[in-house]
Amino acid sequence: MKRTVTAFALVAAVSSTAACSLEGTGSSDDTVRVVVGYQSKTINTVTAGTLLRAQGYLEQRLQSLTDSTGVEYSVEWQDYDTGAPITAQMVAEKIDIGSMGDYPMLINGSRTQSNPNAETEIVSVTGYNPKGALNMVVVPPESPVRSLTDLAGQKISASVGSAGHGTLVQALDRAGVDPNTDVEVLNQQPQVGSSALESGQVAALSQFVAWPGLLVFQDKAQLLYDGAELNVPTLHGVVVRESYAADHPEVLDAFLRAQLDATRFIQTEPLEASRIVAEDSGLPQEVVYLYNGPGGTSFDTTLKPHLVDALKRDVPYLKSIGEFEELSIDGFVDDGPLRTAFEAEGLDYDATLAQTGNPAEVTGADPVCGSDATDPALAGEIWFDGADTTQVAADPTCLLRAVKHARAAGETIRAAYVPDAELGTRWFADKALWVRDGETYFPFITHAAVDRYLATNPTATVVDYDTAVNEVRP
């Protein structure tokens, strides 16, 4: 990976811009302008988008530059539903920094590389999932579809070239369904596809966060397929036009340091961060917290080798959908600016790079079972109405007991979250599919996962959520 921007270069750039009038790309009337493209509802990118904007971290960092150099900076935020229009604007040299998912980032690099002024590079990660979870396929609530093979011959809505579409293409391929000939994929924006699913115009919808969780939360869909079954990392990140970064490395440095501010905040104050994101995006806070809470998305800015390798493995699938020019991934990924930002903040980049676990897991004391939550693969949370903190459950059975206690006490539960027993994906407890095996309860998020468990545990019994709560031992 390239390492191009040094601390010396940043100092030199700031000194230069302080000494003369700024002209050309990104500047006018002695004010340096940066245009940031983001997706307010794609909440794996909030540390470089919605949360970053709402907290004003970038503006604060740029104001510090102004205070020290006298150079004025202005930020323009542009909100889009998917990464495709951000890429179009970067090709037109109208957006300087953008955040999007893995497939869109690769398409971005492919389409901008022919123009030196538009050419981009990946400079940080916003969030990732090591197994590819959270990009999902959903079907209508009463759909008889139980597996991807049942979708053969059907219409599926997806935003072509998005992270959700990438998951669909790979998942269908693995299931033995040709994504080009065995199904009809309708290229639709997420909200259009959601309406198509609700009206019965399509049999399924494949989308990125937070659309699957939102539709299931609203009882407008049920989950058919979790991207974690692919066991291939999925990530969202930040791309910058290289020419802009060369002209204004101090702005990119300020952006990356501001992203670190937002990342620290979401890791240490996840519930408050979810409130801020919900207010700014219009998404229900319960849905935001599903993804942005502990045990959800791994918010880690570093460009980990296994994530870069995952990008390389995505290339064949991108080629299969066409309009993808050959792209050198190693040349497209540049961790130099982020390393500089880490150093400026007194942080150890290599130590963070080596960490592979989720930086924010569910931990703490379980007041109902009287034990500590020590296993991230089991621990869950209950969010009581009116509470500004959540209650920890050491495992799914303990969570059911806590819900039972709360109902008996007349308390209102705003949301409860559990990890899927097979793949570990964080999900709504009341939307999960529950299996009782002896006195232990296991939550699964797809019918296929339940079937796999029952195949090896034939004495287990499927129960609905309310039945599990009612019958669990207090």
Coordinates of C-alpha atoms in Angstrom, one line a residue:
M1 CA 0.0 0.0 0.0
K2 CA 1.2 3.5 -0.8
R3 CA 2.4 5.9 1.9
T4 CA 2.6 9.3 0.3
V5 CA 1.7 12.1 2.7
T6 CA 4.3 12.9 5.4
A7 CA 4.0 15.2 8.3
F8 CA 6.6 17.5 6.6
A9 CA 4.5 17.7 3.5
L10 CA 1.5 18.7 5.5
V11 CA 3.4 21.5 7.3
A12 CA 4.8 22.7 4.0
A13 CA 1.3 22.7 2.4
V14 CA -0.2 24.7 5.2
S15 CA 2.6 27.2 5.2
S16 CA 2.3 27.6 1.4
T17 CA -1.5 28.2 1.5
A18 CA -1.0 30.7 4.3
A19 CA 1.4 32.7 2.2
C20 CA -0.5 33.2 -1.0
S21 CA -3.9 33.5 -2.6
L22 CA -5.4 30.1 -3.4
E23 CA -6.6 29.3 -6.9
G24 CA -7.7 26.3 -8.8
T25 CA -9.4 23.1 -7.6
G26 CA -11.1 23.3 -4.3
S27 CA -10.3 27.0 -3.6
S28 CA -11.6 30.5 -4.4
D29 CA -11.4 34.0 -2.9
D30 CA -8.6 32.8 -0.5
T31 CA -11.0 30.1 0.9
V32 CA -10.2 26.5 0.5
R33 CA -13.3 24.5 -0.3
V34 CA -13.8 20.8 0.3
V35 CA -16.9 19.0 -1.0
V36 CA -17.8 15.8 0.9
G37 CA -20.2 13.2 -0.5
Y38 CA -21.8 10.9 2.0
Q39 CA -24.8 8.7 2.6
S40 CA -26.8 9.6 5.7
K41 CA -28.8 6.4 5.8
T42 CA -25.8 4.1 5.1
I43 CA -24.8 3.9 8.7
N44 CA -21.6 1.9 8.3
T45 CA -20.2 5.2 7.0
V46 CA -21.4 7.5 9.8
T47 CA -17.9 8.2 11.1
A48 CA -17.1 9.8 7.8
G49 CA -20.6 11.1 7.1
T50 CA -23.7 11.6 9.3
L51 CA -22.1 11.5 12.7
L52 CA -19.0 13.4 11.5
R53 CA -21.2 16.1 10.0
A54 CA -23.6 16.3 13.0
Q55 CA -20.8 16.7 15.5
G56 CA -18.9 19.3 13.4
Y57 CA -15.6 17.5 13.9
L58 CA -14.2 18.4 10.5
E59 CA -15.2 22.0 10.8
Q60 CA -13.5 22.1 14.2
R61 CA -10.3 20.6 12.8
L62 CA -10.3 23.1 9.9
Q63 CA -10.9 26.0 12.3
S64 CA -7.8 25.0 14.2
L65 CA -5.9 25.2 10.9
T66 CA -7.4 28.7 10.3
D67 CA -6.4 29.8 13.8
S68 CA -2.8 28.8 13.2
T69 CA -2.4 29.8 9.5
G70 CA -5.0 32.4 8.7
V71 CA -6.3 30.3 5.8
E72 CA -10.1 30.0 5.6
Y73 CA -11.8 26.7 4.9
S74 CA -15.4 25.9 3.9
V75 CA -17.1 22.5 3.9
E76 CA -20.0 21.5 1.6
W77 CA -21.8 18.2 2.5
Q78 CA -23.7 16.4 -0.2
D79 CA -26.1 13.6 0.8
Y80 CA -26.9 10.6 -1.5
D81 CA -28.7 7.3 -1.2
T82 CA -25.9 5.2 -2.7
G83 CA -22.3 5.4 -3.7
A84 CA -23.0 5.6 -7.5
P85 CA -23.9 9.3 -7.7
I86 CA -20.9 10.2 -5.4
T87 CA -18.7 8.4 -7.9
A88 CA -20.3 10.3 -10.8
Q89 CA -19.6 13.6 -9.1
M90 CA -16.0 12.6 -8.4
V91 CA -15.6 11.7 -12.0
A92 CA -16.8 15.2 -12.8
E93 CA -14.3 16.6 -10.2
K94 CA -17.2 18.0 -8.2
I95 CA -16.7 16.0 -5.0
D96 CA -13.4 15.8 -3.3
I97 CA -13.9 13.2 -0.5
G98 CA -16.6 10.5 -0.5
S99 CA -17.6 7.5 1.7
M100 CA -19.2 4.3 0.3
G101 CA -19.1 0.5 0.4
D102 CA -16.6 -1.9 -1.0
Y103 CA -18.1 -2.5 -4.4
P104 CA -18.8 1.2 -5.0
M105 CA -15.3 2.1 -3.9
L106 CA -13.8 -0.3 -6.5
I107 CA -16.1 1.0 -9.2
N108 CA -15.1 4.5 -8.1
G109 CA -11.4 3.7 -8.6
S110 CA -12.1 2.0 -11.9
R111 CA -14.1 4.9 -13.3
T112 CA -11.9 7.7 -12.1
Q113 CA -8.5 6.3 -13.0
S114 CA -8.4 7.6 -16.6
N115 CA -8.5 11.2 -15.5
P116 CA -5.6 12.5 -13.4
N117 CA -7.8 15.2 -11.9
A118 CA -10.5 12.7 -10.9
E119 CA -8.4 9.7 -10.0
T120 CA -9.1 8.5 -6.5
E121 CA -7.6 6.3 -3.8
I122 CA -8.9 4.6 -0.6
V123 CA -7.5 6.3 2.5
S124 CA -9.4 4.8 5.4
V125 CA -12.1 2.4 6.5
T126 CA -15.2 3.6 8.2
G127 CA -16.7 0.2 9.3
Y128 CA -16.4 -3.4 8.4
N129 CA -17.7 -6.9 9.2
P130 CA -15.2 -9.7 9.1
K131 CA -17.8 -12.2 7.8
G132 CA -19.8 -10.0 5.5
A133 CA -22.8 -9.7 7.7
L134 CA -25.3 -6.9 7.7
N135 CA -25.6 -6.8 3.9
M136 CA -28.8 -8.9 3.5
V137 CA -31.6 -10.2 1.4
V138 CA -35.1 -9.8 2.6
V139 CA -38.5 -11.0 1.4
P140 CA -42.1 -10.0 2.3
P141 CA -43.3 -11.1 5.7
E142 CA -45.6 -13.8 4.5
S143 CA -43.3 -15.0 1.7
P144 CA -43.0 -18.8 1.2
V145 CA -39.4 -18.3 0.1
R146 CA -37.0 -20.0 2.5
S147 CA -33.7 -20.1 0.5
L148 CA -31.9 -18.3 -2.3
T149 CA -32.7 -21.2 -4.7
D150 CA -36.4 -20.5 -4.3
L151 CA -35.7 -17.1 -6.0
A152 CA -34.9 -18.7 -9.3
G153 CA -37.1 -17.2 -12.0
Q154 CA -38.1 -14.3 -9.7
K155 CA -37.4 -10.5 -9.7
I156 CA -35.0 -9.1 -7.1
S157 CA -34.5 -5.5 -6.3
A158 CA -30.9 -4.2 -5.8
S159 CA -28.8 -1.1 -6.4
V160 CA -26.5 -2.5 -9.1
G161 CA -22.9 -2.0 -8.1
S162 CA -23.7 -1.5 -4.4
A163 CA -22.4 -3.5 -1.5
G164 CA -25.9 -5.1 -1.3
H165 CA -25.8 -6.1 -4.9
G166 CA -22.3 -7.5 -4.4
T167 CA -23.6 -9.7 -1.6
L168 CA -26.5 -10.9 -3.8
V169 CA -24.2 -11.8 -6.8
Q170 CA -21.8 -13.8 -4.7
A171 CA -24.6 -15.5 -2.6
L172 CA -26.6 -16.5 -5.7
D173 CA -23.5 -17.9 -7.3
R174 CA -22.6 -20.0 -4.3
A175 CA -26.2 -21.3 -4.2
G176 CA -26.0 -22.4 -7.8
V177 CA -28.3 -19.7 -9.1
D178 CA -26.8 -17.7 -12.0
P179 CA -27.3 -14.0 -11.1
N180 CA -27.3 -13.1 -14.7
T181 CA -29.7 -15.6 -16.2
D182 CA -31.7 -17.3 -13.4
V183 CA -33.1 -14.2 -11.8
E184 CA -34.1 -10.7 -13.0
V185 CA -32.3 -8.0 -11.0
L186 CA -34.0 -4.7 -11.0
N187 CA -31.6 -1.8 -10.6
Q188 CA -33.4 0.4 -8.0
Q189 CA -32.6 2.9 -5.3
P190 CA -33.1 1.4 -1.8
Q191 CA -36.4 3.3 -1.1
V192 CA -37.8 2.4 -4.5
G193 CA -36.9 -1.2 -4.0
S194 CA -38.5 -1.2 -0.6
S195 CA -41.7 0.0 -2.1
A196 CA -41.5 -2.6 -4.8
L197 CA -41.1 -5.3 -2.2
E198 CA -44.0 -4.0 -0.2
S199 CA -46.3 -3.9 -3.3
G200 CA -45.3 -7.3 -4.5
Q201 CA -43.5 -6.2 -7.6
V202 CA -40.4 -8.1 -6.6
A203 CA -39.9 -11.3 -4.7
A204 CA -36.9 -10.1 -2.7
L205 CA -34.7 -7.1 -1.9
S206 CA -30.9 -7.2 -1.5
Q207 CA -29.5 -4.1 0.1
F208 CA -26.8 -2.7 2.4
V209 CA -27.3 -1.3 5.9
A210 CA -29.6 -0.1 7.2
W211 CA -32.3 -1.0 4.8
P212 CA -32.8 -4.7 5.7
G213 CA -32.9 -4.0 9.4
L214 CA -35.3 -1.1 8.9
L215 CA -37.8 -3.1 6.9
V216 CA -37.7 -6.0 9.3
F217 CA -38.1 -3.6 12.3
Q218 CA -41.1 -2.1 10.5
D219 CA -42.6 -5.6 10.0
K220 CA -42.4 -5.0 6.2
A221 CA -40.0 -7.9 5.6
Q222 CA -38.4 -11.0 6.9
L223 CA -34.8 -11.9 6.6
L224 CA -33.9 -14.5 4.0
Y225 CA -30.1 -14.4 3.8
D226 CA -27.4 -12.9 5.9
G227 CA -24.2 -11.9 4.1
A228 CA -22.2 -13.6 6.9
E229 CA -22.9 -16.9 5.3
L230 CA -20.3 -15.8 2.6
N231 CA -17.7 -15.5 5.4
V232 CA -16.0 -12.8 3.3
P233 CA -15.2 -9.4 4.8
T234 CA -17.3 -6.5 3.7
L235 CA -16.3 -2.9 4.4
H236 CA -17.1 0.7 3.9
G237 CA -14.5 3.4 3.5
V238 CA -13.3 6.8 2.3
V239 CA -12.0 7.7 -1.1
V240 CA -10.3 11.0 -2.0
R241 CA -9.4 12.5 -5.3
E242 CA -5.6 12.3 -5.5
S243 CA -5.2 15.7 -7.1
Y244 CA -7.2 17.3 -4.3
A245 CA -5.2 15.5 -1.7
A246 CA -2.0 16.7 -3.4
D247 CA -3.1 20.3 -3.5
H248 CA -4.6 20.3 0.0
P249 CA -3.0 17.5 2.1
E250 CA -3.8 19.5 5.3
V251 CA -7.6 19.2 4.5
L252 CA -7.3 15.4 4.1
D253 CA -5.3 15.2 7.3
A254 CA -8.0 17.3 9.1
F255 CA -10.7 15.0 7.6
L256 CA -9.0 11.8 8.8
R257 CA -8.3 13.2 12.2
A258 CA -11.9 14.3 12.4
Q259 CA -12.9 10.7 11.4
L260 CA -10.8 9.5 14.3
D261 CA -12.7 11.8 16.6
A262 CA -16.0 10.4 15.4
T263 CA -14.7 6.8 15.7
R264 CA -13.7 7.4 19.3
F265 CA -17.1 8.8 20.0
I266 CA -19.1 6.0 18.5
Q267 CA -17.0 3.4 20.4
T268 CA -17.3 5.1 23.8
E269 CA -20.8 6.6 23.5
P270 CA -22.7 4.3 21.2
L271 CA -26.2 5.0 22.4
E272 CA -25.7 8.7 22.3
A273 CA -24.1 8.4 18.8
S274 CA -27.1 6.4 17.6
R275 CA -29.4 9.1 18.8
I276 CA -27.5 11.8 16.9
V277 CA -27.4 9.6 13.7
A278 CA -31.1 8.9 14.0
E279 CA -32.0 12.5 14.3
D280 CA -29.8 13.5 11.4
S281 CA -30.8 10.6 9.1
G282 CA -34.4 10.1 9.9
L283 CA -33.9 6.4 10.7
P284 CA -35.4 4.9 13.9
Q285 CA -32.8 5.0 16.7
E286 CA -33.5 1.3 17.4
V287 CA -32.4 0.5 13.9
V288 CA -29.3 2.7 14.1
Y289 CA -28.3 1.1 17.4
L290 CA -28.6 -2.4 15.9
Y291 CA -25.7 -1.6 13.6
N292 CA -23.9 1.2 15.4
G293 CA -24.1 -0.4 18.9
P294 CA -21.5 -2.7 20.4
G295 CA -21.2 -6.0 18.6
G296 CA -22.6 -4.5 15.4
T297 CA -20.3 -2.9 12.8
S298 CA -16.6 -2.8 13.6
F299 CA -15.7 0.8 13.5
D300 CA -12.0 0.8 12.8
T301 CA -10.3 3.2 10.4
T302 CA -7.2 1.1 9.6
L303 CA -6.7 -0.5 6.2
K304 CA -6.2 -4.1 7.4
P305 CA -4.5 -6.5 5.0
H306 CA -7.4 -9.0 5.1
L307 CA -9.8 -6.2 4.1
V308 CA -7.5 -5.2 1.1
D309 CA -7.4 -8.9 0.2
A310 CA -11.2 -9.0 0.3
L311 CA -11.3 -6.1 -2.2
K312 CA -9.1 -8.1 -4.5
R313 CA -11.5 -11.0 -4.3
D314 CA -14.4 -8.7 -5.2
V315 CA -12.9 -7.8 -8.6
P316 CA -14.1 -11.0 -10.5
Y317 CA -17.7 -10.4 -9.4
L318 CA -17.5 -6.7 -10.5
K319 CA -16.2 -7.8 -13.9
S320 CA -19.1 -10.2 -14.2
I321 CA -21.6 -7.3 -14.0
G322 CA -19.7 -5.3 -16.6
E323 CA -18.4 -1.8 -17.0
F324 CA -15.3 -2.4 -14.7
E325 CA -11.9 -1.5 -16.0
E326 CA -8.8 -3.3 -14.6
L327 CA -7.7 -1.7 -11.3
S328 CA -4.6 -2.3 -9.3
I329 CA -5.9 -2.7 -5.7
D330 CA -2.5 -2.2 -4.2
G331 CA -2.1 1.1 -6.1
F332 CA -5.6 2.1 -5.1
V333 CA -5.1 1.7 -1.4
D334 CA -3.0 4.4 0.4
D335 CA -2.6 4.2 4.1
G336 CA 0.0 7.0 4.3
P337 CA -2.3 9.9 5.1
L338 CA -4.0 7.8 7.8
R339 CA -0.7 6.8 9.4
T340 CA 0.2 10.5 9.5
A341 CA -3.2 11.3 11.2
F342 CA -2.6 8.5 13.8
E343 CA 0.9 9.8 14.5
A344 CA -0.4 13.4 15.0
E345 CA -3.0 12.1 17.4
G346 CA -0.4 10.1 19.4
L347 CA -1.9 6.8 18.3
D348 CA -0.2 3.6 17.3
Y349 CA -1.4 2.7 13.8
D350 CA 0.3 -0.7 13.6
A351 CA -1.1 -1.8 16.9
T352 CA -4.6 -0.9 15.8
L353 CA -4.0 -2.5 12.4
A354 CA -3.2 -5.8 14.1
Q355 CA -6.5 -5.8 16.1
T356 CA -9.1 -8.1 14.5
G357 CA -11.8 -8.1 17.1
N358 CA -14.7 -5.7 17.2
P359 CA -13.4 -2.6 19.1
A360 CA -16.8 -2.3 20.8
E361 CA -18.3 -5.5 22.3
V362 CA -21.2 -6.0 24.7
T363 CA -19.7 -6.2 28.2
G364 CA -20.8 -5.7 31.8
A365 CA -22.8 -7.3 34.6
D366 CA -26.0 -9.2 33.9
P367 CA -28.3 -8.3 36.8
V368 CA -30.8 -11.1 36.1
C369 CA -28.5 -14.1 35.7
G370 CA -25.9 -12.6 38.2
S371 CA -23.0 -13.1 35.9
D372 CA -20.8 -11.0 33.6
A373 CA -21.1 -10.9 29.9
T374 CA -17.7 -12.4 28.8
D375 CA -18.5 -14.0 25.5
P376 CA -19.3 -11.6 22.6
A377 CA -20.9 -14.4 20.7
L378 CA -23.6 -14.8 23.3
A379 CA -24.0 -11.4 25.0
G380 CA -27.0 -9.2 24.3
E381 CA -28.6 -6.0 25.4
I382 CA -32.1 -4.7 26.5
W383 CA -33.0 -1.1 26.0
F384 CA -35.7 0.0 28.3
D385 CA -38.0 2.9 27.3
G386 CA -36.7 6.1 28.9
A387 CA -33.3 4.7 29.8
D388 CA -30.1 6.3 28.7
T389 CA -28.1 3.1 29.1
T390 CA -28.9 -0.5 28.1
Q391 CA -29.0 -3.6 30.3
V392 CA -26.6 -6.4 29.6
A393 CA -27.6 -10.0 29.1
A394 CA -24.8 -12.6 29.4
D395 CA -26.5 -15.0 26.9
P396 CA -29.8 -15.3 24.9
T397 CA -31.5 -17.4 27.6
C398 CA -30.6 -14.7 30.2
L399 CA -32.0 -12.1 27.9
L400 CA -35.3 -14.0 27.7
R401 CA -35.4 -14.1 31.5
A402 CA -34.7 -10.4 31.7
V403 CA -37.6 -9.7 29.3
K404 CA -39.8 -12.0 31.4
H405 CA -38.9 -10.0 34.5
A406 CA -39.4 -6.7 32.8
R407 CA -42.9 -7.7 31.5
A408 CA -43.9 -8.8 35.0
A409 CA -42.8 -5.5 36.4
G410 CA -44.7 -3.6 33.8
E411 CA -41.6 -2.1 32.1
T412 CA -41.6 -1.2 28.5
I413 CA -38.8 -2.5 26.3
R414 CA -37.8 -0.3 23.5
A415 CA -35.5 -2.9 21.8
A416 CA -33.6 -6.0 22.6
Y417 CA -30.6 -7.3 20.7
V418 CA -29.0 -10.8 20.5
P419 CA -26.3 -12.4 18.3
D420 CA -27.4 -15.1 15.9
A421 CA -26.4 -18.5 17.4
E422 CA -24.8 -19.7 14.2
L423 CA -23.0 -16.7 12.6
G424 CA -23.0 -14.1 15.4
T425 CA -24.8 -11.4 13.5
R426 CA -26.5 -8.9 15.9
W427 CA -30.2 -8.8 15.5
F428 CA -33.5 -7.8 17.1
A429 CA -34.5 -10.4 19.7
D430 CA -38.2 -10.2 18.8
K431 CA -37.5 -10.7 15.1
A432 CA -35.2 -13.7 15.6
L433 CA -36.3 -17.3 15.2
W434 CA -36.0 -19.1 18.5
V435 CA -35.1 -22.7 19.1
R436 CA -35.4 -24.4 22.5
D437 CA -32.9 -27.2 23.2
G438 CA -33.5 -28.5 26.8
E439 CA -33.5 -25.4 29.0
T440 CA -31.3 -23.4 26.6
Y441 CA -32.6 -21.0 23.9
F442 CA -30.9 -20.2 20.7
P443 CA -31.8 -17.3 18.4
F444 CA -31.3 -17.5 14.7
I445 CA -32.0 -14.9 12.1
T446 CA -32.9 -17.0 9.0
H447 CA -35.0 -20.1 8.5
A448 CA -32.0 -21.7 6.7
A449 CA -30.0 -21.4 9.9
V450 CA -32.8 -22.9 12.0
D451 CA -33.0 -25.8 9.6
R452 CA -29.2 -26.4 9.8
Y453 CA -29.4 -26.5 13.6
L454 CA -32.4 -28.9 13.7
A455 CA -30.6 -31.2 11.2
T456 CA -28.0 -31.9 13.9
N457 CA -30.2 -31.4 16.9
P458 CA -33.4 -33.3 16.1
T459 CA -34.8 -33.0 19.7
A460 CA -34.8 -29.2 19.6
T461 CA -38.0 -27.3 19.2
V462 CA -38.9 -24.1 17.3
V463 CA -40.7 -21.6 19.4
D464 CA -41.8 -18.0 18.8
Y465 CA -40.3 -15.1 20.8
D466 CA -43.3 -14.6 23.1
T467 CA -43.5 -18.3 23.9
A468 CA -39.8 -18.4 24.7
V469 CA -40.2 -15.5 27.1
N470 CA -43.3 -17.0 28.8
E471 CA -41.8 -20.5 29.2
V472 CA -38.2 -19.6 30.1
R473 CA -37.2 -20.4 33.7
P474 CA -37.3 -17.2 35.8

